[in-house]
Coordinates of C-alpha atoms and ligand atoms in Angstrom, one line a residue:
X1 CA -47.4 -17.3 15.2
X2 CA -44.0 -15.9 13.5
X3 CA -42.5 -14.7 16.1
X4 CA -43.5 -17.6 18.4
X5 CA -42.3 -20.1 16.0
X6 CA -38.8 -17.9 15.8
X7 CA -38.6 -17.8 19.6
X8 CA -38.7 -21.6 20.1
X9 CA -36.4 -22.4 17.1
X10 CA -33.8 -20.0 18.9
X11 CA -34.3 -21.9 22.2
X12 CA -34.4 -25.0 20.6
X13 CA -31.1 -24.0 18.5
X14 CA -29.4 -22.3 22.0
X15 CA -30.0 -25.6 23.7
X16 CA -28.8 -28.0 20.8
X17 CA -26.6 -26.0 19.0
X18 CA -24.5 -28.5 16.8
X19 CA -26.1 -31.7 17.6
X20 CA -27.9 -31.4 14.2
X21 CA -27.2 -31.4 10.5
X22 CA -27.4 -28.0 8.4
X23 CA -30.9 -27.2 8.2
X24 CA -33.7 -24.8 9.0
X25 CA -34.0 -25.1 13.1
X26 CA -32.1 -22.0 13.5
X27 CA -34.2 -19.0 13.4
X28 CA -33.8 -16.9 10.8
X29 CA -32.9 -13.9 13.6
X30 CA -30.3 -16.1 14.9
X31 CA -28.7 -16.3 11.6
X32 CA -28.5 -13.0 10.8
X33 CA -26.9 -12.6 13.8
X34 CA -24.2 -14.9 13.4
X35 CA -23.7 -13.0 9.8
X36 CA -23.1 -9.7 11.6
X37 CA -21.1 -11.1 13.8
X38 CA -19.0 -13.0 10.6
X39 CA -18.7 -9.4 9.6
X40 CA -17.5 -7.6 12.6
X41 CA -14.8 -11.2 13.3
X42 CA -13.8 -10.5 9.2
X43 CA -13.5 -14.2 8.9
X44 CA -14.1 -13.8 5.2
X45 CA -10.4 -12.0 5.4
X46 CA -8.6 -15.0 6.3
X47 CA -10.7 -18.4 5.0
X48 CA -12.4 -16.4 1.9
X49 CA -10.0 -16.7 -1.1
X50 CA -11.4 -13.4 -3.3
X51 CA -13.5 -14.9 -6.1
X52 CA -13.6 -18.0 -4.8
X53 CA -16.7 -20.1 -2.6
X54 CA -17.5 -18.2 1.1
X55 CA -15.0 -19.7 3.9
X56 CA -13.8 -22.2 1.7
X57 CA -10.7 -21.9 2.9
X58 CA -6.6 -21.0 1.7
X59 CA -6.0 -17.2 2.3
X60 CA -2.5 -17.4 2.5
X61 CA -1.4 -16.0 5.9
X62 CA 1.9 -14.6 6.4
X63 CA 3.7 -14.7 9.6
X64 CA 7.1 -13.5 10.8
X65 CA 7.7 -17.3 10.9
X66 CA 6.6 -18.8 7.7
X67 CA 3.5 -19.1 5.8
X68 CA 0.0 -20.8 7.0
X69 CA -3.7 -20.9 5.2
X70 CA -6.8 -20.1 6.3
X71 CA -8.8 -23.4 7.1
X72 CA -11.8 -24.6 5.2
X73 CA -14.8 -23.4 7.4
X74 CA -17.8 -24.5 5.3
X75 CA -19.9 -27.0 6.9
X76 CA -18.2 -29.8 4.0
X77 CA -18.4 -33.1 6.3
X78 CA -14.5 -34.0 5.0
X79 CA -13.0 -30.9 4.4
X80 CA -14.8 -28.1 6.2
X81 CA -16.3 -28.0 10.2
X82 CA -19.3 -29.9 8.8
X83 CA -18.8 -32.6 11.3
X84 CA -17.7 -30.1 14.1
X85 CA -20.4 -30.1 17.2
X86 CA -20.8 -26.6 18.8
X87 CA -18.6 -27.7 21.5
X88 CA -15.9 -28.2 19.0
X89 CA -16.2 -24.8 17.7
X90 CA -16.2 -22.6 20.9
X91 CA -13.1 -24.4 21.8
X92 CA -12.0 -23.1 18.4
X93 CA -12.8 -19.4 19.2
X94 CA -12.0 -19.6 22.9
X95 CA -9.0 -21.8 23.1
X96 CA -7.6 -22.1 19.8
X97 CA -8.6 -25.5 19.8
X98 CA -8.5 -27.9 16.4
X99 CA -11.2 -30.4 16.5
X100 CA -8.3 -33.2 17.4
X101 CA -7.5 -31.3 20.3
X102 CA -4.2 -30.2 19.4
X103 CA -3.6 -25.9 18.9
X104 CA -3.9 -23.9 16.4
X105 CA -2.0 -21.1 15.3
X106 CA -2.7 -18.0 16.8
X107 CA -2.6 -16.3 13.0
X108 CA -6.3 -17.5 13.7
X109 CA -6.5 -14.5 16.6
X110 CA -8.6 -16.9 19.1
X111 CA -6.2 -14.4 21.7
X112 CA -8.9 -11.9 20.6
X113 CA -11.8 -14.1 19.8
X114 CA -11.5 -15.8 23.5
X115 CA -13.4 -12.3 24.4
X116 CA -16.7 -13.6 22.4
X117 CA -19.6 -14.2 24.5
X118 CA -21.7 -17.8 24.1
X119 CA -24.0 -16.4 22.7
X120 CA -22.7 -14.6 20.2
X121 CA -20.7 -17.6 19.3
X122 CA -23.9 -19.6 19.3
X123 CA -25.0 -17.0 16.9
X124 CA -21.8 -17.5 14.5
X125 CA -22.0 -20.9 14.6
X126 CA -25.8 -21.3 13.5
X127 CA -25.2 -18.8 10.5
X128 CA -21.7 -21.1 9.1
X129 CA -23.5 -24.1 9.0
X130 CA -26.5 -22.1 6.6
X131 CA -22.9 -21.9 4.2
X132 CA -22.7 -23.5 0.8
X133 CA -20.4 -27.0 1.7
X134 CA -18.0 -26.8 -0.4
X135 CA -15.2 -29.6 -0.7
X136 CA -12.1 -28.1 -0.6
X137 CA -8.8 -29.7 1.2
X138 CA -6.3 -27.1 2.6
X139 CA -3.1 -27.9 4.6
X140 CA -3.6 -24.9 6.9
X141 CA 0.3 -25.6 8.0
X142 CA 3.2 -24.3 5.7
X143 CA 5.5 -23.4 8.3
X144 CA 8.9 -24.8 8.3
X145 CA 10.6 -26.7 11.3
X146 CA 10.5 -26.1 14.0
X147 CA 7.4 -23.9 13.8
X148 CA 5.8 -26.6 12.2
X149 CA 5.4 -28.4 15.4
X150 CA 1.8 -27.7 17.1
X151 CA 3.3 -28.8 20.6
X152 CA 5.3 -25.3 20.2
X153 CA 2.0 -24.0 20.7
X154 CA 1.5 -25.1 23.8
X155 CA 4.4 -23.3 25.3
X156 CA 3.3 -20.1 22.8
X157 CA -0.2 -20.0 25.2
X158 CA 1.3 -20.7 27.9
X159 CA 3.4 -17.4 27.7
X160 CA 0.9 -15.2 25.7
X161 CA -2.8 -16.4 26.2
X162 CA -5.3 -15.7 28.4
X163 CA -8.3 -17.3 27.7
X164 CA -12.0 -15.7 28.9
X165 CA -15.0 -14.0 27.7
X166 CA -15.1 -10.3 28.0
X167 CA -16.1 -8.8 31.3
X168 CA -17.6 -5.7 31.0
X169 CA -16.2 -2.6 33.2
X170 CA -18.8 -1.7 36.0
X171 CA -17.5 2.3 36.5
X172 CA -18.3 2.4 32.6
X173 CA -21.0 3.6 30.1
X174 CA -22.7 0.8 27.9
X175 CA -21.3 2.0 24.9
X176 CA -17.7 2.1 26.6
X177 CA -18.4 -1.2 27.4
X178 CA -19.4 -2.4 23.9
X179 CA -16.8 -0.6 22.1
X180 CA -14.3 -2.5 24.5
X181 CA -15.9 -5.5 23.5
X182 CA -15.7 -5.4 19.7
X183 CA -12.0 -4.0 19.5
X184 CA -10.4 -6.6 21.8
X185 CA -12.8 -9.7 20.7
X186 CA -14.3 -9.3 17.5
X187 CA -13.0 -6.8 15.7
X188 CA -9.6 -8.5 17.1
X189 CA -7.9 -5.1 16.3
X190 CA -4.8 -5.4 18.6
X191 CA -3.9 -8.6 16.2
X192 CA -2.3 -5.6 14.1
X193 CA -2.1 -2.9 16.0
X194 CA -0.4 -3.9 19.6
X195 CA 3.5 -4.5 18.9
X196 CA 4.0 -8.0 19.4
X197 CA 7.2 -9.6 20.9
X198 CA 9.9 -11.7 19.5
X199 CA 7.4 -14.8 19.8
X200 CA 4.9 -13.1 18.2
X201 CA 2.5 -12.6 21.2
X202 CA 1.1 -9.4 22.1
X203 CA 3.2 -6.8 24.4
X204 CA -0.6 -6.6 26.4
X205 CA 1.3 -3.4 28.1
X206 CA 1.2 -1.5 24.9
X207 CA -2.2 -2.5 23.5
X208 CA -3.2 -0.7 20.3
X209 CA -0.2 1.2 20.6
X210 CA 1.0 0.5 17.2
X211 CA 2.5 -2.3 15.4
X212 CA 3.9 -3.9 12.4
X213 CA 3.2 -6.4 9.6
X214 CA 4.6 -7.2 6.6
X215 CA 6.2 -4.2 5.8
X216 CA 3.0 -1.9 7.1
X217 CA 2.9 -0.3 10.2
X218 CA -0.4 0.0 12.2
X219 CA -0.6 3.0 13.9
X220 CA -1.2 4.3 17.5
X221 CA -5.6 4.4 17.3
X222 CA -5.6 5.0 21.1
X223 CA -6.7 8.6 22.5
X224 CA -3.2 9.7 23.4
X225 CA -2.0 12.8 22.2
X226 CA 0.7 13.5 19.0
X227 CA 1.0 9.5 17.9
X228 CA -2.5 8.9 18.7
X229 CA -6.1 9.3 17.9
X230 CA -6.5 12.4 20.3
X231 CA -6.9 14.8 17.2
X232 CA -9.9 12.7 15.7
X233 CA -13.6 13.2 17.0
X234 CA -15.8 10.4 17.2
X235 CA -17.3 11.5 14.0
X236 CA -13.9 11.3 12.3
X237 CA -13.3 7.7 13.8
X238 CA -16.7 6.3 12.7
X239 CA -16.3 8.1 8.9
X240 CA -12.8 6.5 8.5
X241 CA -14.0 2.9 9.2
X242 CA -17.4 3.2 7.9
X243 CA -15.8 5.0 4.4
X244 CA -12.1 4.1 4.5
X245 CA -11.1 8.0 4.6
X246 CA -11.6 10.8 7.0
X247 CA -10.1 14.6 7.0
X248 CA -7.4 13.2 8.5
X249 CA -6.3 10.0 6.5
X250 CA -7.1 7.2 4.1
X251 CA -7.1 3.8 4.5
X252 CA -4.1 1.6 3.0
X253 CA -2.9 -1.7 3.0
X254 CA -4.5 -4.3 5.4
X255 CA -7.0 -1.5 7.1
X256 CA -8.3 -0.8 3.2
X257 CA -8.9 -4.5 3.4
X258 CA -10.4 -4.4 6.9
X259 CA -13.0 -1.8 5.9
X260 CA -14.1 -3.0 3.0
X261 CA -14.4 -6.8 4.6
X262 CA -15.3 -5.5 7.4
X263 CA -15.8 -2.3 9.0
X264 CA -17.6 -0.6 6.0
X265 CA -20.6 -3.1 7.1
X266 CA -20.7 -2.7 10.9
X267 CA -23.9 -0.6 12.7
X268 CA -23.4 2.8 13.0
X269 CA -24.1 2.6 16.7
X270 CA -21.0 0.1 17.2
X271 CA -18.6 2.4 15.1
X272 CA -19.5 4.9 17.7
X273 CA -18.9 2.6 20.3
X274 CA -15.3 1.7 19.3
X275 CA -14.9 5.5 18.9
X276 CA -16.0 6.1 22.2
X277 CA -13.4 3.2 23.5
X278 CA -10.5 4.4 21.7
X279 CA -10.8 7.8 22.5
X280 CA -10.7 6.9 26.0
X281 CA -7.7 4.7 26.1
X282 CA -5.4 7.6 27.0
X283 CA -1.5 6.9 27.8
X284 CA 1.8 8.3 28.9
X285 CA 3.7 9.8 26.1
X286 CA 6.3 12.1 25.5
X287 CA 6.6 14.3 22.7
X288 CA 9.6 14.6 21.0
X289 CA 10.8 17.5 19.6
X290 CA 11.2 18.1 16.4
X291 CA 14.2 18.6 13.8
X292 CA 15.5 21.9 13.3
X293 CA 14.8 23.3 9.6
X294 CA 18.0 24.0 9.5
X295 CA 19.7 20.4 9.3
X296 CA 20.4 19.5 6.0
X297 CA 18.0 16.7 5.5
X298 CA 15.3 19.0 6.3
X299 CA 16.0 21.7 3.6
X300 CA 16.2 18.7 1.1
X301 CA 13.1 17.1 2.1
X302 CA 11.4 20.5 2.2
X303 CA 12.4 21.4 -1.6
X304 CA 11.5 17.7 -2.9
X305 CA 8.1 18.4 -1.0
X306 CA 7.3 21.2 -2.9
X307 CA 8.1 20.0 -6.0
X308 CA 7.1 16.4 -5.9
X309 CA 4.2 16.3 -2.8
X310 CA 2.5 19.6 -2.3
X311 CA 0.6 19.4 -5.2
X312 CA -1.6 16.6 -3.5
X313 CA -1.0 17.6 -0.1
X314 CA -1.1 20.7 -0.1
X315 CA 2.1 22.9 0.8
X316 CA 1.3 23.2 4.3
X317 CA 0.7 19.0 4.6
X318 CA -3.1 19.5 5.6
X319 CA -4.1 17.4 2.3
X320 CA -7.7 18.1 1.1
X321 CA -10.8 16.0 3.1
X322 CA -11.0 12.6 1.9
X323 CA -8.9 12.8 -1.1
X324 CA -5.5 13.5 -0.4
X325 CA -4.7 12.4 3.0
X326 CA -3.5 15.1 5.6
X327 CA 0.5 15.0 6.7
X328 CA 0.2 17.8 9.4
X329 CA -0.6 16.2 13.0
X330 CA -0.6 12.3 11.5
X331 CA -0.1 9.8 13.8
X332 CA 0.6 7.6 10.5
X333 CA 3.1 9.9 9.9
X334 CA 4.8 10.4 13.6
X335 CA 4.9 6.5 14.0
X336 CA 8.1 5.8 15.5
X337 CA 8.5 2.8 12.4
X338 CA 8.7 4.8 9.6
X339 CA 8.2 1.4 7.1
X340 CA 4.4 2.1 6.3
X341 CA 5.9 5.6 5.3
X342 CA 8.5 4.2 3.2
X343 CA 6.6 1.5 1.5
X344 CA 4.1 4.3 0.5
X345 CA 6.1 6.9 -1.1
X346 CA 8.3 4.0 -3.1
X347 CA 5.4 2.0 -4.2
X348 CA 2.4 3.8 -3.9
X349 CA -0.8 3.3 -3.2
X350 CA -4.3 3.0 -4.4
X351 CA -7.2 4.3 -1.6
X352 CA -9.3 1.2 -0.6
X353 CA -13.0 1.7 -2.3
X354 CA -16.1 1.1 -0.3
X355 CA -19.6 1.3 -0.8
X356 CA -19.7 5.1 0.3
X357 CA -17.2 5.8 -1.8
X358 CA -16.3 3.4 -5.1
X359 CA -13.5 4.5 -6.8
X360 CA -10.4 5.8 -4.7
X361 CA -8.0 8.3 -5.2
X362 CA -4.4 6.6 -6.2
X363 CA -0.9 7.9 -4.1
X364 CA 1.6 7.5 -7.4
X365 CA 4.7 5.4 -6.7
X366 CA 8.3 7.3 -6.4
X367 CA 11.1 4.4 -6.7
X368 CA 11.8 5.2 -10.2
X369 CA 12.7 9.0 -9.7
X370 CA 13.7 9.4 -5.9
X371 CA 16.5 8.0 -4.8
X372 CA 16.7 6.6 -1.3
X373 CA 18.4 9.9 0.1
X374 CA 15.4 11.4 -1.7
X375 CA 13.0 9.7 0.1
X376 CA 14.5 9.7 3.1
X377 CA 15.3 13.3 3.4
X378 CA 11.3 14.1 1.9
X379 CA 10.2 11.8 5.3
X380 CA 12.4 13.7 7.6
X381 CA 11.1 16.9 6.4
X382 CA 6.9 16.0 6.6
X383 CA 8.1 14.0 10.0
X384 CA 9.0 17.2 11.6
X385 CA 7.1 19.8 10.1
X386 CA 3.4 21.0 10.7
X387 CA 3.3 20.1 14.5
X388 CA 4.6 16.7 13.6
X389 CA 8.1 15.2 15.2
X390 CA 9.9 11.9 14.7
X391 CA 12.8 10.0 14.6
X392 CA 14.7 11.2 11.1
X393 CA 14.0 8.2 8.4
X394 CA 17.8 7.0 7.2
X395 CA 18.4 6.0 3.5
X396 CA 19.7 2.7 4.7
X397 CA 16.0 2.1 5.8
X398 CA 14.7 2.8 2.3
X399 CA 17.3 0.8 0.7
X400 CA 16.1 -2.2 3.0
X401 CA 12.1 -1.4 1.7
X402 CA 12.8 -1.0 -1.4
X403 CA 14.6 -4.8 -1.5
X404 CA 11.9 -6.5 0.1
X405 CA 9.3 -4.3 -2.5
X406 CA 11.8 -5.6 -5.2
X407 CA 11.3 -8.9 -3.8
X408 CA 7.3 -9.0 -3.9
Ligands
HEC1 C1 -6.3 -13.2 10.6 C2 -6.7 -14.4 9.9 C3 -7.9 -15.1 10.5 C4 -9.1 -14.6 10.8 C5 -9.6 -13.1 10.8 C6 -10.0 -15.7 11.1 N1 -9.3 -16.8 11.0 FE1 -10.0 -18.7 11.5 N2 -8.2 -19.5 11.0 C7 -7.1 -18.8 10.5 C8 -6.0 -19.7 10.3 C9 -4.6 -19.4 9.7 C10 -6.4 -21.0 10.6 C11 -5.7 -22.3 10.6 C12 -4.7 -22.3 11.8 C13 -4.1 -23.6 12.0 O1 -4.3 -24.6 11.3 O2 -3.3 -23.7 13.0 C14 -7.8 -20.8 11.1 C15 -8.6 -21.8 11.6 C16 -9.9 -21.7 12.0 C17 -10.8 -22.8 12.5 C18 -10.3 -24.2 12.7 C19 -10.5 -25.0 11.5 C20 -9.9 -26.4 11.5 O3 -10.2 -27.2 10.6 O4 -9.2 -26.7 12.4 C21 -12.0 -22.3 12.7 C22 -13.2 -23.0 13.2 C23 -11.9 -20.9 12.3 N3 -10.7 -20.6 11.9 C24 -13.0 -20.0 12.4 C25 -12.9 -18.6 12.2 C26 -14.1 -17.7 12.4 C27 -15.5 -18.1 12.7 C28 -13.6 -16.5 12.1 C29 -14.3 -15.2 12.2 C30 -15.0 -14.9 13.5 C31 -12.2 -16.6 11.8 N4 -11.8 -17.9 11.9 C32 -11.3 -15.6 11.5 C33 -7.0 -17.4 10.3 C34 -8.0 -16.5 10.6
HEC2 C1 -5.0 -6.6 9.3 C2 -4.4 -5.6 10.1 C3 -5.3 -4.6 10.8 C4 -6.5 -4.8 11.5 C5 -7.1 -6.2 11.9 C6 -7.0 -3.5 11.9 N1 -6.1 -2.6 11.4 FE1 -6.4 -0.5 11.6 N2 -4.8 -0.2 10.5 C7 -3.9 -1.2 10.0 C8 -2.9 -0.5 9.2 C9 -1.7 -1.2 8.5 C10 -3.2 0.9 9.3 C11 -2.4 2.0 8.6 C12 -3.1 2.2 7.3 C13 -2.5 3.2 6.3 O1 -1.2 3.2 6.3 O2 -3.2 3.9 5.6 C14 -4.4 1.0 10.1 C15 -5.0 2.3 10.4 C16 -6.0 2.4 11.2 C17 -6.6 3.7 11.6 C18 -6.1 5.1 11.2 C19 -5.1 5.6 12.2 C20 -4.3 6.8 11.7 O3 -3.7 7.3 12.5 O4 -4.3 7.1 10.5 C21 -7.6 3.5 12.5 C22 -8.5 4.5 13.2 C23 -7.7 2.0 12.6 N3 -6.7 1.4 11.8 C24 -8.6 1.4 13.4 C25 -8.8 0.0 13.5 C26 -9.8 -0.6 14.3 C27 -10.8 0.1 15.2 C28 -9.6 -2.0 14.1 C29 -10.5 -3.1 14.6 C30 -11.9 -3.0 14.3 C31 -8.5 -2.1 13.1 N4 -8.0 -0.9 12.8 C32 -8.1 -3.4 12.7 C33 -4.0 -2.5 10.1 C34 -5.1 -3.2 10.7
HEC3 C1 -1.1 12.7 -7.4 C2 -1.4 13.1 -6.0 C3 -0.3 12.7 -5.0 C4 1.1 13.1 -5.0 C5 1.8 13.8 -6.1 C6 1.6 12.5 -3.8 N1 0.7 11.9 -3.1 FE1 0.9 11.0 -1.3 N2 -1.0 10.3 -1.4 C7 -1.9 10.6 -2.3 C8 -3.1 9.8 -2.1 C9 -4.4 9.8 -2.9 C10 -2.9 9.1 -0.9 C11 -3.8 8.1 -0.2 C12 -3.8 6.8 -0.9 C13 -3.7 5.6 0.0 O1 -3.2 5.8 1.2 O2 -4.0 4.5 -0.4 C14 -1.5 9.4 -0.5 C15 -0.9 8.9 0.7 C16 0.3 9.3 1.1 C17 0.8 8.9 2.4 C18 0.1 8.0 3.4 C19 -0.7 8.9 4.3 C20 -1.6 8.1 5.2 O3 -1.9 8.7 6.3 O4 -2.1 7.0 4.8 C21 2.0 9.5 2.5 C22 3.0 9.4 3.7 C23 2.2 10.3 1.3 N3 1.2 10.1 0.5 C24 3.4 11.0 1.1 C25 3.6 11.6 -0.1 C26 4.9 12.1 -0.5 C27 6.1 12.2 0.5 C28 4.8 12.6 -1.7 C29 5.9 13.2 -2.6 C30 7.1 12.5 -2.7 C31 3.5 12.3 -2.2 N4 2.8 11.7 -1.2 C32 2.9 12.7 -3.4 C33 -1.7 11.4 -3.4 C34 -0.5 12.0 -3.8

């Protein structure tokens, strides 16, 4: 009788989806669903303030063109979606569609979510409107002019959106095919890590092959070798987002905050699957070669490593598993943008905790006793040492971090 009862209330809720009020006609299966797939979209990363109500909205978002908020996506009927019909919310996920039909920004990544099949977004929607209402009125737009103009947008999609559901690959396995799936829709990973060009769409050419925000840089995570993932098993792929660290590297910055919101919770079986899809996303690359030890930059770096670094990690750079993140053969490391680098040796960094693991392990911050030659020659040296080779850092580039750091 359970089951039955569930089976209609999820037909019932697939054909009518939105035409009623918040209530109890969508099964409880269907709800969970839509949870996990809240998780794997980490919507809570943009609309949940911490400490405040679920998806109540202003997460301040910012964009190489101003500032914007995450909206108010409780079902409130004046502030939140609560009058929003299904209809209305797909076109939100798959077009970037506000409710008055005008666009929004794409610092909502519908670019990724226009990948989410129906009935997943059925799912989501059935699950937000089970959220507390809360009343809570946020002016999603701070940009300045002229970005404040929606209309701009229309131009913006014009150039950099493609809008469709995700079509699987027929010469591929299942799991390829679900991996795929949850890093370009979902998981909307290529929001950080594809470079993006000067209008802030994504260079599709060089997906996942690294990019920058705020002052963090987002590695290479596709299988290529040197710059990419092609070191990491599958294993080490599915421990770093499940636990935020692997024997390779621990998560900083925005991918802390993406496991614990998000990928800490995801199946085990759909880690695997993105694991699987990286790994397989192989591209050209050259390797460079690296510095001499000889230069001068490298003999400084190499004797402020030792005394200042190698206690942590190690003197030959391989750091110690999940504690004190490995140098040697880090794409982190080889990124040709050295400002995540930067930005962790001046300021520092505390390991995001998870579940698995509660209390990180804390990187101590250098700008009071390096100077910028310091850090810049100590960057050189672990960029091309250990296997690893890159583009010499310049102190001008750490004089230029540590003023925006100065400026936080
Ligand atoms: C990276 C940040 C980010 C993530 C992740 C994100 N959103 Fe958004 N979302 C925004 C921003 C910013 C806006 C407001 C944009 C604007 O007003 O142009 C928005 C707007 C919306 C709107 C339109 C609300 C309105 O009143 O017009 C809906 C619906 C929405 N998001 C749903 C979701 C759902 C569901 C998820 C998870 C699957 C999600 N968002 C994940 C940033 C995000
Ligand atoms: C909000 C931005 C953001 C999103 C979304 C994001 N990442 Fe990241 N990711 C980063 C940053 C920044 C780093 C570098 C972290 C560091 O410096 O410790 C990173 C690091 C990583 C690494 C480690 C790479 C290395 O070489 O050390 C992996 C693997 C990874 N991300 C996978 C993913 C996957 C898979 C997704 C989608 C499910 C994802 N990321 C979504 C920003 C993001
Ligand atoms: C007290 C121990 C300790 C010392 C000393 C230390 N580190 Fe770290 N370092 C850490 C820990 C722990 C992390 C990981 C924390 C995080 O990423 O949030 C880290 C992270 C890093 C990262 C980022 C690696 C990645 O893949 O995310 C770099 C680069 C780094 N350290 C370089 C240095 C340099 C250069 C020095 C010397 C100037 C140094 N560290 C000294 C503990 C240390």
């Amino acid at each position: 009788m359970k089951t039955l009862l569930k089976i209609g209330m999820a037909l019932l809720a697939t054909a009518s989806a939105g035409a009623h009020a918040v209530g109890g006609q969508d099964s409880y299966e269907l709800v969970q669903k839509g949870k996990y797939i809240a998780t794997l979209g980490d919507c809570t990363a943009c609309h949940t303030v911490p400490g405040k109500p679920l998806f109540s909205g202003g997460v301040a978002i910012d964009t190489p063109f101003g500032k914007l908020l995450g909206a108010n996506i409780t079902p409130d009927q004046e502030t939140g979606i609560g009058r929003w019909s299904f209809k209305e919310f797909e076109a939100s996920m798959a077009r970037g569609h506000r409710r008055d039909g005008k666009q929004l920004y794409p610092a909502m990544p519908y670019a990724a979510y226009t990948k989410v099949l129906r009935e997943d977004n059925q799912a989501l929607w059935a699950y937000l409107r089970t959220v507390e209402p809360v009343h809570n009125e946020v002016e999603t737009n701070q940009l300045p002019f002229p970005f404040n103009v929606r209309l701009n947008m229309k131009v913006w999609n014009w150039l950099n959106f493609t809008e469709g559901e995700f079509k699987p690959e027929a010469d591929k396995s299942e799991q390829w095919n679900r991996g795929a799936y949850l890093v370009q829709g979902l998981g909307h990973c290529g929001s950080c890590h594809t470079p993006k060009n000067l209008i802030g769409g994504d260079k599709n050419a060089e997906f996942l092959k690294g990019g920058e925000l705020q002052g963090w840089m987002a590695p290479n995570i596709t299988g290529v070798a040197h710059v990419g993932l092609a070191d990491w098993s599958e294993a080490d792929i599915v421990q770093y987002l499940k636990t935020g660290a692997n024997r390779y590297d621990i998560a900083s910055g925005p991918m802390a905050e993406a496991v614990e919101n998000s990928t800490q919770h995801w199946h085990d079986e759909d880690l695997m699957a993105v694991a699987v899809y990286l790994k397989d996303l192989d591209h050209e690359h050259d390797k460079p070669e690296p510095l001499a030890a000889s230069e001068p930059a490298m003999k400084a770096g190499r004797a402020i490593y030792a005394d200042r670094c190698s206690g942590c990690h190690t003197p030959d750079g391989e750091g110690i598993a999940t504690l004190f993140p490995k140098l040697a053969n880090a794409p982190l490391v080889n990124a040709q943008d050295a400002a995540s680098l930067i930005r962790v040796v001046l300021a520092g960094n505390r390991a995001g905790s998870t579940d698995a693991a509660p209390t990180g392990p804390a990187m101590p911050a250098f700008a009071w006793n390096l100077s910028d030659e310091n850090v810049a020659d100590v960057l050189t040296y672990i960029r091309n040492s250990w296997g690893n080779a890159a583009a010499p850092v310049t102190s001008g580039e750490v004089s230029k971090q540590r003023e925006t750091l100065q400026g936080e």
